CSV table of C-alpha atoms in Angstrom, one decimal:
chain,number,residue,atom,x,y,z
A,1,MET,CA,56.5,112.1,122.1
A,2,GLU,CA,55.3,115.5,123.2
A,3,PRO,CA,51.6,115.9,124.1
A,4,VAL,CA,51.3,118.7,121.5
A,5,THR,CA,52.5,116.4,118.8
A,6,VAL,CA,50.2,113.6,119.9
A,7,THR,CA,47.2,116.0,119.9
A,8,ARG,CA,48.2,117.3,116.5
A,9,ASN,CA,48.5,113.7,115.0
A,10,ARG,CA,45.1,112.8,116.5
A,11,ASN,CA,43.5,115.9,115.0
A,12,LEU,CA,45.1,115.1,111.7
A,13,ASN,CA,43.8,111.6,111.8
A,14,ILE,CA,40.3,112.8,112.6
A,15,VAL,CA,40.4,115.3,109.7
A,16,ARG,CA,41.7,112.6,107.3
A,17,THR,CA,39.1,110.1,108.4
A,18,GLY,CA,36.3,112.6,108.0
A,19,ALA,CA,37.5,113.5,104.5
A,20,ILE,CA,37.7,109.8,103.5
A,21,LEU,CA,34.2,109.2,104.9
A,22,LEU,CA,32.8,112.2,103.1
A,23,THR,CA,34.4,111.1,99.8
A,24,GLY,CA,33.0,107.6,100.4
A,25,LEU,CA,29.5,109.0,101.0
A,26,VAL,CA,29.7,110.9,97.7
A,27,LEU,CA,30.8,107.8,95.8
A,28,TRP,CA,28.1,105.7,97.5
A,29,ALA,CA,25.3,108.3,96.7
A,30,ALA,CA,26.6,108.4,93.0
A,31,GLY,CA,26.6,104.6,92.9
A,32,MET,CA,23.1,104.4,94.2
A,33,LEU,CA,21.9,106.8,91.4
A,34,LEU,CA,23.7,104.9,88.7
A,35,SER,CA,22.3,101.6,90.1
A,36,MET,CA,18.8,103.0,89.7
A,37,LYS,CA,19.5,104.4,86.3
A,38,PHE,CA,21.3,101.6,84.4
A,39,GLY,CA,19.6,98.4,83.3
A,40,SER,CA,17.6,96.9,80.5
A,41,SER,CA,14.9,99.7,80.8
A,42,ALA,CA,15.8,103.3,80.1
A,43,ILE,CA,15.4,105.4,83.2
A,44,THR,CA,16.0,109.1,83.6
A,45,PHE,CA,17.1,111.0,86.7
A,46,GLU,CA,13.7,112.6,86.7
A,47,ASP,CA,12.1,109.2,87.0
A,48,ILE,CA,14.4,108.3,89.9
A,49,TRP,CA,13.5,111.5,91.8
A,50,SER,CA,9.9,111.1,91.2
A,51,ALA,CA,10.0,107.5,92.4
A,52,VAL,CA,12.0,108.3,95.5
A,53,THR,CA,9.8,111.2,96.5
A,54,GLY,CA,6.5,109.4,96.1
A,55,ALA,CA,5.2,109.8,92.5
A,56,ARG,CA,5.1,106.3,91.0
A,57,GLU,CA,2.6,106.8,88.2
A,58,THR,CA,4.7,105.6,85.2
A,59,LYS,CA,6.2,102.2,84.4
A,60,GLN,CA,9.8,103.7,84.8
A,61,GLN,CA,9.0,105.1,88.2
A,62,LEU,CA,7.5,101.7,89.4
A,63,ILE,CA,10.6,100.0,88.0
A,64,VAL,CA,12.8,102.3,90.1
A,65,TYR,CA,10.9,101.9,93.3
A,66,THR,CA,10.0,98.2,93.2
A,67,LEU,CA,13.1,96.7,91.6
A,68,ARG,CA,16.2,99.0,91.4
A,69,LEU,CA,16.0,100.9,94.6
A,70,PRO,CA,15.7,97.8,96.9
A,71,ARG,CA,18.4,96.1,94.7
A,72,ALA,CA,20.8,99.0,95.3
A,73,LEU,CA,20.0,99.1,99.0
A,74,LEU,CA,20.4,95.4,99.5
A,75,ALA,CA,23.8,95.5,97.6
A,76,ALA,CA,24.9,98.3,100.0
A,77,LEU,CA,23.8,96.3,103.1
A,78,VAL,CA,25.4,93.0,102.0
A,79,GLY,CA,28.7,94.8,101.0
A,80,ALA,CA,28.9,96.6,104.4
A,81,ASN,CA,28.1,93.3,106.2
A,82,LEU,CA,30.8,91.3,104.5
A,83,ALA,CA,33.5,93.9,104.7
A,84,VAL,CA,33.0,94.4,108.5
A,85,ALA,CA,32.8,90.6,108.9
A,86,GLY,CA,36.2,90.5,107.2
A,87,VAL,CA,37.7,93.1,109.5
A,88,LEU,CA,36.7,91.3,112.6
A,89,MET,CA,37.9,87.9,111.2
A,90,GLN,CA,41.3,89.4,110.4
A,91,ALA,CA,41.6,91.1,113.8
A,92,VAL,CA,40.6,88.0,115.8
A,93,THR,CA,42.9,85.6,113.9
A,94,ARG,CA,45.5,88.2,113.1
A,95,ASN,CA,45.5,86.7,109.6
A,96,PRO,CA,45.4,89.1,106.6
A,97,LEU,CA,43.9,86.3,104.5
A,98,ALA,CA,40.8,85.9,106.6
A,99,SER,CA,37.4,86.5,105.1
A,100,PRO,CA,33.9,84.9,105.3
A,101,GLN,CA,34.4,83.1,101.9
A,102,ILE,CA,38.0,81.9,102.5
A,103,PHE,CA,37.2,80.6,106.0
A,104,GLY,CA,34.2,78.5,104.8
A,105,ILE,CA,31.5,80.7,106.5
A,106,ASN,CA,29.8,81.6,103.2
A,107,SER,CA,30.0,78.0,102.0
A,108,GLY,CA,28.6,76.6,105.2
A,109,ALA,CA,25.7,79.1,105.1
A,110,ALA,CA,24.9,78.3,101.4
A,111,LEU,CA,25.0,74.5,102.1
A,112,VAL,CA,22.4,74.7,104.9
A,113,VAL,CA,20.2,77.2,103.0
A,114,VAL,CA,20.2,75.0,99.9
A,115,GLY,CA,19.5,71.9,101.9
A,116,SER,CA,16.7,73.7,103.7
A,117,VAL,CA,15.2,74.8,100.4
A,118,VAL,CA,15.2,71.2,99.1
A,119,PHE,CA,14.0,69.3,102.2
A,120,TYR,CA,11.9,72.0,103.9
A,121,PRO,CA,10.5,74.2,101.1
A,122,MET,CA,7.9,75.8,103.2
A,123,LEU,CA,10.4,77.7,105.4
A,124,THR,CA,9.9,81.5,105.7
A,125,PRO,CA,12.7,84.0,104.8
A,126,LEU,CA,13.2,84.5,108.6
A,127,GLN,CA,13.6,80.8,109.1
A,128,LEU,CA,16.0,80.7,106.1
A,129,SER,CA,18.0,83.4,107.8
A,130,TRP,CA,18.4,81.2,111.0
A,131,CYS,CA,19.5,78.3,108.7
A,132,ALA,CA,22.1,80.6,107.2
A,133,PHE,CA,23.4,81.5,110.6
A,134,LEU,CA,23.6,77.8,111.5
A,135,GLY,CA,25.5,77.0,108.4
A,136,ALA,CA,27.9,79.9,108.8
A,137,ALA,CA,28.8,78.7,112.4
A,138,LEU,CA,29.2,75.2,111.1
A,139,GLY,CA,31.7,76.3,108.3
A,140,ALA,CA,33.7,78.4,110.8
A,141,ALA,CA,33.8,75.5,113.4
A,142,ILE,CA,35.0,73.0,110.8
A,143,VAL,CA,37.7,75.4,109.6
A,144,TYR,CA,38.9,76.0,113.1
A,145,PHE,CA,39.0,72.2,113.9
A,146,VAL,CA,41.0,71.4,110.8
A,147,ALA,CA,43.4,74.3,111.1
A,148,SER,CA,44.2,73.5,114.8
A,149,GLY,CA,45.1,69.9,114.0
A,150,GLY,CA,48.9,70.6,114.1
A,151,GLY,CA,48.7,72.7,117.3
A,152,SER,CA,49.7,76.0,115.7
A,153,PHE,CA,48.1,78.6,113.5
A,154,THR,CA,49.7,80.4,110.6
A,155,PRO,CA,48.1,82.7,108.0
A,156,VAL,CA,48.9,80.2,105.2
A,157,LYS,CA,47.7,77.2,107.3
A,158,LEU,CA,44.4,78.9,108.1
A,159,ALA,CA,43.9,80.0,104.5
A,160,LEU,CA,44.5,76.5,103.2
A,161,ALA,CA,42.2,74.9,105.7
A,162,GLY,CA,39.6,77.5,104.9
A,163,MET,CA,39.9,77.0,101.2
A,164,THR,CA,39.7,73.2,101.5
A,165,VAL,CA,36.7,73.2,103.8
A,166,ALA,CA,35.0,75.8,101.5
A,167,MET,CA,35.5,73.7,98.4
A,168,LEU,CA,34.2,70.6,100.3
A,169,LEU,CA,31.1,72.5,101.4
A,170,SER,CA,30.6,73.9,97.9
A,171,ALA,CA,30.9,70.4,96.4
A,172,LEU,CA,28.2,69.1,98.9
A,173,THR,CA,26.0,72.0,97.9
A,174,GLU,CA,26.4,71.4,94.2
A,175,GLY,CA,25.8,67.6,94.8
A,176,ILE,CA,22.4,68.5,96.4
A,177,ILE,CA,21.6,70.8,93.5
A,178,VAL,CA,22.4,68.0,90.9
A,179,LEU,CA,20.5,65.4,92.8
A,180,PHE,CA,17.4,67.6,93.4
A,181,ASP,CA,17.6,69.7,90.2
A,182,ASN,CA,13.8,69.9,90.0
A,183,LYS,CA,13.6,71.7,93.3
A,184,THR,CA,16.7,73.9,92.9
A,185,GLN,CA,16.2,75.6,89.5
A,186,ASN,CA,16.2,79.0,91.1
A,187,VAL,CA,19.2,78.4,93.3
A,188,LEU,CA,21.9,78.2,90.6
A,189,PHE,CA,22.0,81.9,89.9
A,190,TRP,CA,21.8,82.6,93.7
A,191,MET,CA,24.8,80.4,94.3
A,192,ALA,CA,27.1,82.6,92.4
A,193,GLY,CA,26.1,85.6,94.5
A,194,ALA,CA,23.3,87.8,93.2
A,195,VAL,CA,21.1,90.7,94.2
A,196,ASP,CA,19.2,91.2,91.0
A,197,SER,CA,16.0,89.7,92.3
A,198,ALA,CA,16.0,91.8,95.4
A,199,ASP,CA,12.7,93.3,96.7
A,200,TRP,CA,11.7,95.2,99.7
A,201,ASN,CA,11.1,92.0,101.7
A,202,ASP,CA,14.8,91.1,101.3
A,203,VAL,CA,15.8,94.5,102.5
A,204,ARG,CA,13.5,94.3,105.5
A,205,SER,CA,14.7,90.8,106.2
A,206,VAL,CA,18.4,91.7,106.4
A,207,LEU,CA,18.2,95.2,107.7
A,208,PRO,CA,17.7,94.4,111.4
A,209,TRP,CA,20.5,91.8,111.4
A,210,SER,CA,22.8,94.3,109.6
A,211,ALA,CA,22.1,97.0,112.1
A,212,ALA,CA,22.6,94.8,115.0
A,213,GLY,CA,25.8,93.3,113.7
A,214,LEU,CA,27.4,96.6,112.6
A,215,LEU,CA,26.6,98.3,115.8
A,216,ALA,CA,28.0,95.4,117.8
A,217,ALA,CA,31.2,95.6,115.7
A,218,VAL,CA,31.7,99.2,116.5
A,219,LEU,CA,31.2,98.5,120.2
A,220,LEU,CA,33.9,95.8,119.9
A,221,SER,CA,36.4,98.3,118.4
A,222,ARG,CA,38.4,98.9,121.5
A,223,SER,CA,38.7,95.1,122.1
A,224,MET,CA,39.9,94.6,118.5
A,225,ASN,CA,42.5,97.2,119.0
A,226,ALA,CA,43.7,95.3,122.1
A,227,LEU,CA,43.8,92.0,120.2
A,228,GLY,CA,46.2,93.6,117.8
A,229,LEU,CA,48.8,94.1,120.5
A,230,GLY,CA,49.1,90.4,121.2
A,231,ASP,CA,47.5,88.0,123.7
A,232,GLU,CA,49.8,88.8,126.6
A,233,VAL,CA,49.4,92.5,126.3
A,234,ALA,CA,45.7,92.3,125.9
A,235,LYS,CA,45.3,90.1,129.0
A,236,GLY,CA,47.5,92.5,130.9
A,237,ILE,CA,45.1,95.5,130.2
A,238,GLY,CA,42.1,93.4,131.3
A,239,VAL,CA,40.7,92.1,128.0
A,240,ARG,CA,39.0,88.7,128.3
A,241,MET,CA,40.3,87.0,125.2
A,242,THR,CA,37.9,84.0,125.0
A,243,TYR,CA,34.9,86.2,125.6
A,244,VAL,CA,35.9,88.9,123.1
A,245,ARG,CA,36.7,86.2,120.4
A,246,ALA,CA,33.4,84.5,121.0
A,247,LEU,CA,31.4,87.8,120.7
A,248,ALA,CA,33.3,88.7,117.5
A,249,GLY,CA,32.6,85.2,116.1
A,250,ILE,CA,28.9,85.7,116.8
A,251,VAL,CA,28.9,89.0,115.0
A,252,VAL,CA,30.7,87.6,112.0
A,253,VAL,CA,28.2,84.7,111.8
A,254,VAL,CA,25.3,87.2,112.0
A,255,LEU,CA,26.7,89.6,109.3
A,256,ALA,CA,27.7,86.8,107.0
A,257,GLY,CA,24.8,84.6,107.5
A,258,ALA,CA,22.2,87.3,107.0
A,259,SER,CA,24.0,88.4,103.8
A,260,VAL,CA,24.2,84.9,102.4
A,261,SER,CA,20.5,84.2,103.1
A,262,VAL,CA,19.4,87.0,100.8
A,263,ALA,CA,22.2,87.4,98.3
A,264,GLY,CA,24.1,84.1,98.2
A,265,PRO,CA,27.7,83.4,98.9
A,266,ILE,CA,29.3,86.5,97.4
A,267,GLY,CA,33.0,86.2,97.7
A,268,PHE,CA,36.1,88.4,98.3
A,269,VAL,CA,34.4,91.5,99.6
A,270,GLY,CA,35.5,90.7,103.2
A,271,LEU,CA,39.1,90.2,101.9
A,272,ILE,CA,39.5,93.2,99.7
A,273,VAL,CA,37.8,96.0,101.6
A,274,PRO,CA,39.6,95.7,105.0
A,275,HIS,CA,43.0,95.9,103.4
A,276,ILE,CA,41.9,99.1,101.4
A,277,SER,CA,40.4,100.7,104.4
A,278,ARG,CA,43.4,99.8,106.5
A,279,TYR,CA,45.7,101.5,104.0
A,280,LEU,CA,43.5,104.6,104.1
A,281,VAL,CA,42.9,105.1,107.8
A,282,GLY,CA,45.3,102.8,109.7
A,283,ILE,CA,44.6,100.0,112.1
A,284,ASP,CA,42.5,101.8,114.7
A,285,HIS,CA,39.1,99.8,114.5
A,286,TRP,CA,37.2,102.9,115.7
A,287,ARG,CA,38.0,104.3,112.3
A,288,LEU,CA,38.5,101.1,110.4
A,289,ILE,CA,35.1,99.5,110.9
A,290,PRO,CA,33.0,102.4,109.8
A,291,VAL,CA,35.2,103.1,106.7
A,292,SER,CA,35.1,99.4,105.9
A,293,ALA,CA,31.3,99.3,106.1
A,294,LEU,CA,31.1,102.3,103.8
A,295,PHE,CA,33.6,101.0,101.2
A,296,GLY,CA,32.1,97.5,101.3
A,297,ALA,CA,28.8,99.1,100.3
A,298,ILE,CA,30.5,101.1,97.6
A,299,LEU,CA,32.3,98.0,96.2
A,300,LEU,CA,29.2,95.9,95.9
A,301,VAL,CA,27.0,98.6,94.5
A,302,TYR,CA,29.4,99.3,91.7
A,303,ALA,CA,30.2,95.6,91.2
A,304,ASP,CA,26.4,95.1,90.8
A,305,ILE,CA,26.3,97.9,88.2
A,306,ALA,CA,29.3,96.3,86.3
A,307,SER,CA,27.6,92.9,86.4
A,308,ARG,CA,24.7,94.2,84.3
A,309,PHE,CA,27.0,94.8,81.4
A,310,VAL,CA,28.7,91.4,81.4
A,311,SER,CA,26.0,89.9,79.1
A,312,PHE,CA,23.8,92.9,78.5
A,313,PRO,CA,20.7,93.1,78.4
A,314,PHE,CA,20.7,89.8,80.4
A,315,GLU,CA,21.6,89.8,84.2
A,316,SER,CA,24.8,88.2,85.5
A,317,PRO,CA,25.6,87.4,89.2
A,318,VAL,CA,27.5,90.2,91.0
A,319,GLY,CA,29.7,87.4,92.4
A,320,ILE,CA,31.3,87.1,89.0
A,321,VAL,CA,32.6,90.7,89.3
A,322,THR,CA,33.8,90.3,92.8
A,323,ALA,CA,35.6,87.1,92.0
A,324,ALA,CA,37.3,88.8,89.0
A,325,ILE,CA,38.6,91.4,91.3
A,326,GLY,CA,39.2,89.4,94.5
A,327,ALA,CA,40.9,86.3,93.1
A,328,PRO,CA,44.1,88.0,91.8
A,329,TYR,CA,44.2,90.1,95.1
A,330,PHE,CA,44.1,86.9,97.1
A,331,LEU,CA,47.0,85.4,95.1
A,332,TYR,CA,48.9,88.6,95.7
A,333,LEU,CA,48.3,88.5,99.5
A,334,VAL,CA,49.3,84.8,99.6
A,335,ARG,CA,52.6,85.5,97.7
A,336,LYS,CA,53.3,88.5,99.9
A,337,GLY,CA,52.7,86.5,103.1
A,338,ARG,CA,55.2,83.8,102.0
A,339,GLN,CA,57.8,86.5,101.1
A,340,THR,CA,57.6,87.9,104.7
A,341,GLU,CA,57.7,84.5,106.6
């Protein structure tokens, strides 16, 4: 291919990615406004503007600043975290079915968090975050051990191992909830994945982990591109496979664990968004990771808005909406994978 053609294609890709990011930012900003407006209490756009700019004299303005704004921000952060975690998992395993939920990471984090709430109720939010990281790593390790039993990895085998382990860990979590129902009354709603009770402490708790994890994911973009070429090619160009996979695994645990610690095991975001983003901008992770982060935020913000109307005026977990979208899409990917094997 001639250099002029390569340059032209690169410029077109840059323009296309810029247009997609700009469109995504507009959708995200609109979603944030709608998230602060809709709910059981009537809020006007004037109330939103006043609350954001500092005037919090009325009840409506206080509702926006203390409840709805941190809720919208937390939904955006969690959505971005889970989407990027899914991108990294799919790149490392070269498995289109990989996601934090399907590979047992969310379930492992939820199990350890619920166990910690029951047996160590005095833990601080920061300590619960560390418990979530431990559980996320535990879930991933179990799935890897189970899937490697036959000596070979296939997308369907990894997905089946992940779903089996996730169901087992979820069953253990539910068993703890049933046995210690007097200590876990507030956990049931959280288990479905929810951001409705978010406050500024939750945002401050997850923000440093999100920033560190997302930045690390961007820095790993070149290595993720190399992994997509195959192990032999990646080794030939100097990529240390074990080191890169370990780093990517740590980033996934940080992103997923931080999200589960504040919002519960929200499913399917890390499965849906990477495929949509890959369709929009291609497989280059320099573009794929930022676009996935943005569209993950968009998906969860709008899913949270939709969850408010499931049983209005009562709240419903956002995980219900993401599951309603993601479960059919997962079945579609499994069917598509079998047809191509």
